[in-house]
Coordinates of C-alpha atoms and ligand atoms in Angstrom, one line a residue:
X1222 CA 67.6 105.3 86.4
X1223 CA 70.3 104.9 88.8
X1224 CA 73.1 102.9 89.1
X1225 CA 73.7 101.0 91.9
X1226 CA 76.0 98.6 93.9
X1227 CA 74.1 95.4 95.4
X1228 CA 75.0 95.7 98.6
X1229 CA 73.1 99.0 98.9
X1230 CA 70.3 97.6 97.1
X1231 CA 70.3 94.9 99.7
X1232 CA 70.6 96.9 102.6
X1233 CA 68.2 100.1 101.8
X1234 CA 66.2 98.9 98.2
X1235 CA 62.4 100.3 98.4
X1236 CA 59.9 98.7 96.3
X1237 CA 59.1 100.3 93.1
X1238 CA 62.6 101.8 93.0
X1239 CA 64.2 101.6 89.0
X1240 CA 67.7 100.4 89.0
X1241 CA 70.7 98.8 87.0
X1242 CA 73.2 96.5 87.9
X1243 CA 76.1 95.0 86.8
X1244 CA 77.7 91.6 87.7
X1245 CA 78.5 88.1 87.5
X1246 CA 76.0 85.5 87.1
X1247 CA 76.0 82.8 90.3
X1248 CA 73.2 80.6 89.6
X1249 CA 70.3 80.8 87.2
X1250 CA 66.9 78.4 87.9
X1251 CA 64.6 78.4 84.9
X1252 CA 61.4 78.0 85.8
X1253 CA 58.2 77.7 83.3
X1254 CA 57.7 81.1 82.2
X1255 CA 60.6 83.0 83.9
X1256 CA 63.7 82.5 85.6
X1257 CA 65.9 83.5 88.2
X1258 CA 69.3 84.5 88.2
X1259 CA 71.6 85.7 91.1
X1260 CA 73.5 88.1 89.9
X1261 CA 76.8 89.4 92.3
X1262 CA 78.9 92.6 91.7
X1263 CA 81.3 91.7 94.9
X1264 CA 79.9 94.5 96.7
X1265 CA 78.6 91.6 99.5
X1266 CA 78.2 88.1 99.9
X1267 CA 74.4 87.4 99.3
X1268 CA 74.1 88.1 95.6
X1269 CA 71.0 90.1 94.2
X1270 CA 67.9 87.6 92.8
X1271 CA 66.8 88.8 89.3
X1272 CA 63.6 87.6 87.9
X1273 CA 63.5 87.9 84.1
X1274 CA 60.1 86.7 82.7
X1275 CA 59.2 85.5 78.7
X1276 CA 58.2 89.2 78.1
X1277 CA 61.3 90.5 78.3
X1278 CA 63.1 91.2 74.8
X1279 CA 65.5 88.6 73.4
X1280 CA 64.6 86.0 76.6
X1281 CA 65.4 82.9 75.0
X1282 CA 68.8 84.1 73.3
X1283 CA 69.7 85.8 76.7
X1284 CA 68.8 82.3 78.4
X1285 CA 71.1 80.5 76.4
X1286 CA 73.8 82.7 77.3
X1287 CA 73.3 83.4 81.0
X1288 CA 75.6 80.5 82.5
X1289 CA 77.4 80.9 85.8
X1290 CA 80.1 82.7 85.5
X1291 CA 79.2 85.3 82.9
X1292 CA 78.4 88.7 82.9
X1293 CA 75.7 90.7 83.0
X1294 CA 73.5 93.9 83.3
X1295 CA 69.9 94.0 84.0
X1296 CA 67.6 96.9 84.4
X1297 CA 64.3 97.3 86.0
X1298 CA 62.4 97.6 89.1
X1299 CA 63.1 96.2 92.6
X1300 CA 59.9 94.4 94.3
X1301 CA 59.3 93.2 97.5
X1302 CA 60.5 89.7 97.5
X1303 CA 57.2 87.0 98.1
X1304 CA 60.1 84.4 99.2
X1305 CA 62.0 83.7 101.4
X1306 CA 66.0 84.2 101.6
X1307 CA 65.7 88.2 100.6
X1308 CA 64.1 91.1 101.7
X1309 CA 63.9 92.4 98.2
X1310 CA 64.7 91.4 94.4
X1311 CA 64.6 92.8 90.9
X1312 CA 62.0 92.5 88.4
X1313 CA 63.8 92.7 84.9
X1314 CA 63.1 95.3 81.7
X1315 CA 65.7 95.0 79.7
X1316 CA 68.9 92.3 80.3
X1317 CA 72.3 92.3 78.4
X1318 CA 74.9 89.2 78.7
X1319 CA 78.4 91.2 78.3
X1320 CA 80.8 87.7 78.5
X1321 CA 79.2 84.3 78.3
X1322 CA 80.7 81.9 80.4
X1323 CA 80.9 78.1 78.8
X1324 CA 79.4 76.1 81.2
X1325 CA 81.8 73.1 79.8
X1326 CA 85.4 74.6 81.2
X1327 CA 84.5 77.5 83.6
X1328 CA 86.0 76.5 86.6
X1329 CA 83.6 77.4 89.6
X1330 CA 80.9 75.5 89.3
X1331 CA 78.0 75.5 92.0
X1332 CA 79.5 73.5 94.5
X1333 CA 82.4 73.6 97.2
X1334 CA 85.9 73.9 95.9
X1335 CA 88.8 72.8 98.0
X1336 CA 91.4 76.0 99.3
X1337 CA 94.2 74.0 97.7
X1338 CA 92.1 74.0 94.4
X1339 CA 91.1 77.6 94.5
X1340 CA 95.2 78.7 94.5
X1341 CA 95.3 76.9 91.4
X1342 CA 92.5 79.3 89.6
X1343 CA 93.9 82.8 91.6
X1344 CA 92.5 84.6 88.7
X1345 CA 88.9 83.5 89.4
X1346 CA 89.2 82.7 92.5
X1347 CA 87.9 86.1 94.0
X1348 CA 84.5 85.6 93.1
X1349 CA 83.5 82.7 95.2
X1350 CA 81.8 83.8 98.8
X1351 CA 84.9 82.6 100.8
X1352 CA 87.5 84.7 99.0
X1353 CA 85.1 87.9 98.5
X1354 CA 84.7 88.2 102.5
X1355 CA 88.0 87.5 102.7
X1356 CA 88.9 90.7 100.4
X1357 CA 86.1 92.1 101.5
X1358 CA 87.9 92.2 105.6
X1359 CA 91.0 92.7 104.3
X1360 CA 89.7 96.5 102.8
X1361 CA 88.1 96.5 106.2
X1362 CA 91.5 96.3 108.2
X1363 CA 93.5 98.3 106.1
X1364 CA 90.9 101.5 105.9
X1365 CA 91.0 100.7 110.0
X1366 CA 94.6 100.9 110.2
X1367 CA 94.7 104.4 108.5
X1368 CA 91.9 105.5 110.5
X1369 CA 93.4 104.2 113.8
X1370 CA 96.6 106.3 112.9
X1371 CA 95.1 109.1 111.1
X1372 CA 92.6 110.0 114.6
X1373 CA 96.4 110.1 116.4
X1374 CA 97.4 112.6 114.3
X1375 CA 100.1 110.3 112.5
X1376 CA 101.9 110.9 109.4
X1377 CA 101.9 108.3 106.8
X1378 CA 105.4 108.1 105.7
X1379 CA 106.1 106.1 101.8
X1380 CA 109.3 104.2 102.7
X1381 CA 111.9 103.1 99.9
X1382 CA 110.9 99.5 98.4
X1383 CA 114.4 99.0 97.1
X1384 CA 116.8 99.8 100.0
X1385 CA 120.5 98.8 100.2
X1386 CA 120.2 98.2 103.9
X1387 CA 119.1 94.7 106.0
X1388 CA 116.9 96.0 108.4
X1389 CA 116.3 92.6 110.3
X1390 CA 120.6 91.3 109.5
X1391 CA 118.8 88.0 108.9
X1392 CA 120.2 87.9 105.7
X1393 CA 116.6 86.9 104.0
X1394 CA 117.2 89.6 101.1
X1395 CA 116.2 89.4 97.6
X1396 CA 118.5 91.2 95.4
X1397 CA 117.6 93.7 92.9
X1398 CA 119.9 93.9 90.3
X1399 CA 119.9 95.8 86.3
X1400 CA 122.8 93.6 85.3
X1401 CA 122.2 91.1 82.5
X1402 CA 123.0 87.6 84.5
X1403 CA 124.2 85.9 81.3
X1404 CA 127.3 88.7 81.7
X1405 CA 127.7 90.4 84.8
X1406 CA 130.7 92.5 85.4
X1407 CA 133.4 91.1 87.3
X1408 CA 136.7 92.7 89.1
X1409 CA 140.3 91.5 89.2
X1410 CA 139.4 89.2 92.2
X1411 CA 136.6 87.8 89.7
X1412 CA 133.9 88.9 92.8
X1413 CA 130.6 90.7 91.0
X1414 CA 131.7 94.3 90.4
X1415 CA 129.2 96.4 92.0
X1416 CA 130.3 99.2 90.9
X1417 CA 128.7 98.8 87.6
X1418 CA 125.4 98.1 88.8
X1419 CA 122.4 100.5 88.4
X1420 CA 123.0 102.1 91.8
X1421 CA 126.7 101.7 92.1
X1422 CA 126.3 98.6 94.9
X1423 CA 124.6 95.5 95.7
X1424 CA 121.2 96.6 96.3
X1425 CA 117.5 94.5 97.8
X1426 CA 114.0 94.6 97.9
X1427 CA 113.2 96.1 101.4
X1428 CA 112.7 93.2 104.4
X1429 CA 111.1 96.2 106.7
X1430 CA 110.4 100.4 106.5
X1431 CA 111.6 100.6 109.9
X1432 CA 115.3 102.5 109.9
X1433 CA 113.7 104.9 107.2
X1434 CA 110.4 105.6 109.5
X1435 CA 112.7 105.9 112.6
X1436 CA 114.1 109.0 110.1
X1437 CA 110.9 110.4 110.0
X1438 CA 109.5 110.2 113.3
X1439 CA 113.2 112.4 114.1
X1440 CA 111.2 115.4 112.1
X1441 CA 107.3 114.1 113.0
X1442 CA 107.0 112.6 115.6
X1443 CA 104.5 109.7 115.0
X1444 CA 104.6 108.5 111.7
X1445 CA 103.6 104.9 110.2
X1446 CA 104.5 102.9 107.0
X1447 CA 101.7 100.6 105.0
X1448 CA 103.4 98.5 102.1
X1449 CA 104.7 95.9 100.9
X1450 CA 107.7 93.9 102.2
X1451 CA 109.7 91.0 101.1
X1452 CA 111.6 88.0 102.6
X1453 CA 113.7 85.1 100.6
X1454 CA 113.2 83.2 103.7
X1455 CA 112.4 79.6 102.4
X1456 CA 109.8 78.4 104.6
X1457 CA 106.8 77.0 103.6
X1458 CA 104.3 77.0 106.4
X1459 CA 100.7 78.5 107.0
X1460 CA 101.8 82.0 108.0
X1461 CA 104.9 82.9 106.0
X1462 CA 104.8 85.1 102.3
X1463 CA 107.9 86.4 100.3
X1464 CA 105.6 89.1 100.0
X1465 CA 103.6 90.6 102.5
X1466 CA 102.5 93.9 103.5
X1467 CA 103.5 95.5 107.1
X1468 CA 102.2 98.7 108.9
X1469 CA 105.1 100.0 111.2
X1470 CA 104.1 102.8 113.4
X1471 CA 107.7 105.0 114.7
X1472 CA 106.9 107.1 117.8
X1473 CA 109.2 110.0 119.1
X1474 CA 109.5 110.0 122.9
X1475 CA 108.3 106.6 123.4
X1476 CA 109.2 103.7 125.3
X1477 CA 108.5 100.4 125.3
X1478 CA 105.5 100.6 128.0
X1479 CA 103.9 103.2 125.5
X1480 CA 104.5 100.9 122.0
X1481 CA 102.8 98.1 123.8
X1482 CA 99.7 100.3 124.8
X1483 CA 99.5 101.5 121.4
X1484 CA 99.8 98.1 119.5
X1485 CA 97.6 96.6 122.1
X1486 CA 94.7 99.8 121.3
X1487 CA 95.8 98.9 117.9
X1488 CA 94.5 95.3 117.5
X1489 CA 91.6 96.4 119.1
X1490 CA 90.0 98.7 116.8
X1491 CA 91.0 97.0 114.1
X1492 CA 88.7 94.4 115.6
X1493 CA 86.2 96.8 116.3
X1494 CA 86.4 97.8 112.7
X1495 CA 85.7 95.2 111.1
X1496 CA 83.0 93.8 113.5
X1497 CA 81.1 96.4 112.8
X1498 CA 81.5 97.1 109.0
X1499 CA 81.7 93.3 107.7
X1500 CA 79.3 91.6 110.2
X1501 CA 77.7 89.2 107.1
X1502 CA 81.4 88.3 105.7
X1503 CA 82.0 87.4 110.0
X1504 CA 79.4 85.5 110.4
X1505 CA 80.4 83.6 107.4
X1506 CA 83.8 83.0 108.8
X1507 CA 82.3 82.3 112.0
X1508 CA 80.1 79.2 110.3
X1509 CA 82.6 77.6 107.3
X1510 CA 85.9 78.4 108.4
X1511 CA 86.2 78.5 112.6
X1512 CA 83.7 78.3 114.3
X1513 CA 85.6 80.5 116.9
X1514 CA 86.3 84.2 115.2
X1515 CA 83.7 85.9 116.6
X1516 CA 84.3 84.5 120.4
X1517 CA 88.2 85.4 119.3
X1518 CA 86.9 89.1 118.0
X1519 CA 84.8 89.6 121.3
X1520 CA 87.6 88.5 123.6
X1521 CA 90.5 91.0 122.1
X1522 CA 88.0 93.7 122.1
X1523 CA 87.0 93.4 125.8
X1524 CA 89.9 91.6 127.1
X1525 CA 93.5 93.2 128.5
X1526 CA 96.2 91.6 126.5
X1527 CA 98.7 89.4 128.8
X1528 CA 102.1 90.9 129.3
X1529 CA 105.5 88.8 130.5
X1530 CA 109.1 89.0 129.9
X1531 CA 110.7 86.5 128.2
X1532 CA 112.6 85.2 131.1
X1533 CA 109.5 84.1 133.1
X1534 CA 108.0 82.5 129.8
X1535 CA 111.2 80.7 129.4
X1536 CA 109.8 79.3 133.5
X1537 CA 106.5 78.8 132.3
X1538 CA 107.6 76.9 129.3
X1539 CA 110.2 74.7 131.1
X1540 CA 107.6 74.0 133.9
X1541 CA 105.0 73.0 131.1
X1542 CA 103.0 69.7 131.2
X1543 CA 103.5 68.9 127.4
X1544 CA 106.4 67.4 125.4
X1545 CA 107.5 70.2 123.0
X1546 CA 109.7 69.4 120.2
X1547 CA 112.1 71.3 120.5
X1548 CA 113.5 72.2 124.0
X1549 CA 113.2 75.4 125.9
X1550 CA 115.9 77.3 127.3
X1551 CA 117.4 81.0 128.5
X1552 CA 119.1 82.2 125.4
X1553 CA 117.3 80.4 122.8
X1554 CA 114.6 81.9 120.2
X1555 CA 110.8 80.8 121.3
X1556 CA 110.0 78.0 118.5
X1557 CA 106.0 78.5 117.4
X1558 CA 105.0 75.3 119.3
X1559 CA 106.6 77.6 122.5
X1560 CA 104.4 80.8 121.5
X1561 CA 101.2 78.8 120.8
X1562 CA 101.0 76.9 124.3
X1563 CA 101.7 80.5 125.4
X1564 CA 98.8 82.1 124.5
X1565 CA 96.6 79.5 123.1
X1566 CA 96.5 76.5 126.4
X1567 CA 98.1 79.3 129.4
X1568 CA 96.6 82.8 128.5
X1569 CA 93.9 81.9 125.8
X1570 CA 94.6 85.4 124.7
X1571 CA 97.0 87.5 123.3
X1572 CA 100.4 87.7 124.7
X1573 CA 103.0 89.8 124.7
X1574 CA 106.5 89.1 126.1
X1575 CA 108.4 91.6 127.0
X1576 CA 113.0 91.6 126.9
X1577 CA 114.5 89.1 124.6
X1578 CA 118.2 88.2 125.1
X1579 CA 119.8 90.4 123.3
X1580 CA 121.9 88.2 121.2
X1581 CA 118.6 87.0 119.4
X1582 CA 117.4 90.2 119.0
X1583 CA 118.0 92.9 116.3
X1584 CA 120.7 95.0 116.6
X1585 CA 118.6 98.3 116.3
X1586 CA 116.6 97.4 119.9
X1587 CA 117.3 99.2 122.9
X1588 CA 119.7 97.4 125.4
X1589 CA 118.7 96.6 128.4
X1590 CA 120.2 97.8 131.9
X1591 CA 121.7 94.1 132.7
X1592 CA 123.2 93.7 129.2
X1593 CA 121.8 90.8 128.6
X1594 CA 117.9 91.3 127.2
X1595 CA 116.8 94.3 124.9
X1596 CA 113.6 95.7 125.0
X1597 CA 112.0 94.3 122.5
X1598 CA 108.2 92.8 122.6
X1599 CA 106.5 90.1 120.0
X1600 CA 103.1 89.9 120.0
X1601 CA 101.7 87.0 120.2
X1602 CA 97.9 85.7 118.7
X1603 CA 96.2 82.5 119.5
X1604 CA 96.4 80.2 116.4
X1605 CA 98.9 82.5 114.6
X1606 CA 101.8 83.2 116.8
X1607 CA 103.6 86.5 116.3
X1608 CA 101.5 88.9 114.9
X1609 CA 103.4 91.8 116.0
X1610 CA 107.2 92.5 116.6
X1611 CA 108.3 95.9 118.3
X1612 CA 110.8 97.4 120.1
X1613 CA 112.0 100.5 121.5
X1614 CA 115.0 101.6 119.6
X1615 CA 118.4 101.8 120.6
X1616 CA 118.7 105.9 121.0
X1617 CA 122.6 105.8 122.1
X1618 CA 125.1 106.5 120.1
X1619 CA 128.1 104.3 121.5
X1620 CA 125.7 101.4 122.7
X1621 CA 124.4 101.1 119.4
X1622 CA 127.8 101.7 117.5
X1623 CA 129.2 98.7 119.9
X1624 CA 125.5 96.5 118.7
X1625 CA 126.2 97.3 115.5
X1626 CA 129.9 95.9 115.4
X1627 CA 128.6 93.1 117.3
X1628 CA 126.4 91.6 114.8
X1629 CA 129.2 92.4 112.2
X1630 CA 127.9 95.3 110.6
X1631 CA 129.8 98.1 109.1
X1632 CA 128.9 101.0 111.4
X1633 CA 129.9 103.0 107.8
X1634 CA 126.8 101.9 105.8
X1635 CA 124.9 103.2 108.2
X1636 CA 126.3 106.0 108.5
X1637 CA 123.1 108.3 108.3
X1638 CA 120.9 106.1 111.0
X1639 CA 123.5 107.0 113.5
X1640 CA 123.6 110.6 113.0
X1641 CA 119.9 110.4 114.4
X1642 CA 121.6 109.7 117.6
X1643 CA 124.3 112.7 117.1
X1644 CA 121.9 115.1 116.3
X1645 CA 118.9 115.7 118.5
X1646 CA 118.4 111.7 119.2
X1647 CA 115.6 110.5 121.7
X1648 CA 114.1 108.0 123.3
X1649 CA 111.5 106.6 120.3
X1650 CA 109.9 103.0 119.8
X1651 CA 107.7 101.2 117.3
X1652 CA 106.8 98.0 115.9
X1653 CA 105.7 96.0 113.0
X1654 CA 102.5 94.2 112.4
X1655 CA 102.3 91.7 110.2
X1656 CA 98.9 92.4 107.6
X1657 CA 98.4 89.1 106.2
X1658 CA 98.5 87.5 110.1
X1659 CA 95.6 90.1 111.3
X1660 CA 93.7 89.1 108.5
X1661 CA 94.6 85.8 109.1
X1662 CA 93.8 85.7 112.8
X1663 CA 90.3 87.7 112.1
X1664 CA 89.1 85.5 109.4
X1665 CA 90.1 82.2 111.0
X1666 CA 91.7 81.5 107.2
X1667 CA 94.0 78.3 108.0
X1668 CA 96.4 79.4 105.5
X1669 CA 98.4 82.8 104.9
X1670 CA 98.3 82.2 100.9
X1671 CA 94.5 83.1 100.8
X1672 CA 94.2 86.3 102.3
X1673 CA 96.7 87.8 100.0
X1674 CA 95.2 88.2 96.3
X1675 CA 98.8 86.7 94.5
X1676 CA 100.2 85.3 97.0
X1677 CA 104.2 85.1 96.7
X1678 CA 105.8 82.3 98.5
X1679 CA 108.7 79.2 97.4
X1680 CA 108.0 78.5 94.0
X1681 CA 105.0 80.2 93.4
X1682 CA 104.5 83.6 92.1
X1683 CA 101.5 82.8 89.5
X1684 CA 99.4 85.3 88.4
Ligands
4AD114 O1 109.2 90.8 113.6 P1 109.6 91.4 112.3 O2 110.7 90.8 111.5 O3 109.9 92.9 112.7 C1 110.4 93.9 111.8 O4 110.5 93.8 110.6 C2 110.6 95.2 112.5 N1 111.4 96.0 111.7 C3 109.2 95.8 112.8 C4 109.4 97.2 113.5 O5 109.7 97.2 114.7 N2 109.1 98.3 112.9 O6 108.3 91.5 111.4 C5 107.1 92.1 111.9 C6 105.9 91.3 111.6 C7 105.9 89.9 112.3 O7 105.5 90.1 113.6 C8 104.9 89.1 111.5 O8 103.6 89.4 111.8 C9 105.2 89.7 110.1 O9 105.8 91.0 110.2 N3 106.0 88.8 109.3 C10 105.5 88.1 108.2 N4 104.3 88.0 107.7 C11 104.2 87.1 106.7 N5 105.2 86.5 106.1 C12 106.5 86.6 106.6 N6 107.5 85.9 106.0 C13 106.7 87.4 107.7 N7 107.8 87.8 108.4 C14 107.3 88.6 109.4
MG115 MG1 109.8 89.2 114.8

């Protein structure tokens, strides 16, 4: 006897074969006689069709119990199936029900259950066929992302989650405190006295691994970060978490030509990936949720990525045939409406633009010659928007020290990010990719709350 995921059952069963599986019951059809159950273990979409007949011990009792949504495991021997819909099904010995399932209150019932409604049930909500191929992709992504680095020979650097620095200066931190709130320590000037605190000063849950990678790329080379990062920005759109996960790559002896080759060779086998290892949980997407994924997979696998600066978008933009609503100019931050007409209506492909006015920029990214861009580049995805957000860094020490003052920070609290550039400092570059948005742009899923198991955003952190 051997035990078996379904999805290898599926794929290479043989006739006569003994097997067990475990799973959760989808739907069960009694018929006279017999009946069939689809039984699912997650390992794929299409479940596995049991037939248990009268003969088999306990068949009534087990009928009783074997309701959607309960668990079970069934031994016995796979035979060719005589109908259509699958290649090849199980004949059942022996069957055991390890949960029931009341078909009274268990939420999924056969039928289509709104996104909205699903977020309401996160803790069942993984074993419907839309939010399996959507884990199911998301595995695929992430093994692709290590694999994509790991070929390159980079090192996969663990970053600090609770950091005392802001990365981005957007001041979107969460605070991480071990003070009791109903008494916090106060000093003379009755301001919060840090000093008391578990780590001696006013301390926040990381917005980015970047300065910390740049560290390690001073020793490596090429290194990357994959975890989670957090953001008490208050927006409530499609494509924003308080927690998500980011993979930033830091590169030694690169500049900003060579960080857009690589993020562009990137996207691209990440595509490739998953093309080629989730094709049934694609061509799902492809028919409920856009009917445009796979067209979108082909064309960033095949297709060069557009590149402009930001100055010739700004042209573009301001000699654009639609009303935006908010107007474009030289100096301000591209709104989303700005970076969808960009690569969605002009380029109908991913974009990337190039040398950002530096005052909109972060304060880490390499200034430009003129003094007035830095060379930053945002990725930007059809349907999504930024994806991607990279830079070369800054790698001299009195032009960043000057940055640094400029967007009033204490060139003191950083005091260990600018000895990179007093002791053996080069030219280096990286960027950050957002995860949730890849899996978001590969699945076609409208919103950024279900490809995240527990999604965190504004007033939500159930489950
Ligand atoms: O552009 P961002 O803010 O860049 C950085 O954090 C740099 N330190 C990266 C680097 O150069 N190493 O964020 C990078 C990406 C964005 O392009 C976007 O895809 C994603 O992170 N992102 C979010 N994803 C989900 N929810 C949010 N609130 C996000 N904020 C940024
Ligand atoms: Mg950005």
């Amino acid at each position: 006897m051997i035990e078996i995921r379904i999805a290898e059952i599926l794929r290479s069963g043989e006739p006569d074969e003994s097997v067990k599986v475990q799973g959760w019951v989808r739907t069960k059809r009694e018929q006279k006689g017999f009946a069939f159950i689809e039984v699912n273990d997650g390992s794929s979409m299409a479940g596995l069709q049991v037939v248990v007949s009268e003969n088999v011990p306990d068949y009534e009792n087990f009928l009783k119990k074997v309701n959607t949504g309960a668990s079970v495991e069934v031994s016995g021997v796979l035979v060719a199936s005589p109908a259509k819909g699958q290649r090849i099904e199980l004949k059942a010995d022996s069957v055991t029900v390890y949960g029931e399932a009341d078909p009274e209150t268990y939420p999924l019932q056969k039928k289509r259950h709104s996104f909205e409604f699903l977020r309401t049930i996160g803790h069942l909500r993984s074993r419907t066929n839309s939010f399996g191929a959507v884990f199911r992709v998301r595995n695929a992504c992430a093994t692709a992302i290590h694999e994509f680095f790991q070929e390159r020979g980079f090192l996969w650097v663990h970053t600090p989650i609770i950091t005392a620095s802001d990365c981005e200066g957007a001041g979107e931190l969460f605070s991480v405190t071990g003070f009791n709130l109903k008494d916090v320590p106060r000093n003379d000037k009755q301001e919060v006295d840090y000093t008391k605190d578990f780590f001696g000063k006013p301390t926040y849950l990381t917005v980015s691994g970047q300065l910390e990678a740049e560290v390690m790329a001073m020793a490596f080379s090429n290194v990357y970060t994959f975890g989670p990062t957090f953001r008490a920005e208050n927006s409530n759109t499609s494509r924003h978490l308080a927690e998500f996960w980011m993979v930033e790559p830091e590169m030694a002896f690169c500049d900003l030509k060579g960080d857009m080759d690589l993020a562009e060779a990137f996207l691209k086998h990440i595509f490739k990936y998953v093309m080629e290892k989730c094709p049934e949980d694609m061509e799902f997407f492809n028919q409920r949720i856009d009917n445009t994924v796979l067209a979108t997979a082909e064309n960033i696998i095949n297709n060069q990525f557009e590149r402009i600066t930001y100055t010739e978008a700004v042209k573009l933009l301001e000699k654009a045939d639609v009303k935006f609503e908010y107007p474009v100019s030289w100096g301000s931050d591209l709104q989303s409406e700005h970076e969808r007409y960009l690569c969605e209506q002009l380029f109908q492909k991913p974009t990337i633009v190039t040398n950002y006015p530096a005052k909109i920029k972060a304060f880490y990214m390499r200034l430009d010659d003129d003094e007035q861009t830095v060379s930053a580049m945002d990725i930007l995805a059809p349907k999504i928007g930024e994806i991607i957000g990279g830079s070369q860094r800054e790698e001299r020490l009195d032009v960043l020290e000057r940055r640094v003052i400029a967007q009033g920070m204490k060139p003191e609290d950083l005091w260990w990010y600018l000895d990179l550039r007093r002791f053996g400092t080069v030219p280096h570059a990286g960027f950050g990719l957002g995860f949730e948005r890849v899996v978001q742009f590969m699945t076609g899923m409208g919103n950024i709350r279900d490809v995240i198991p527990f999604p965190r955003a504004p007033l939500s952190a159930d489950f």
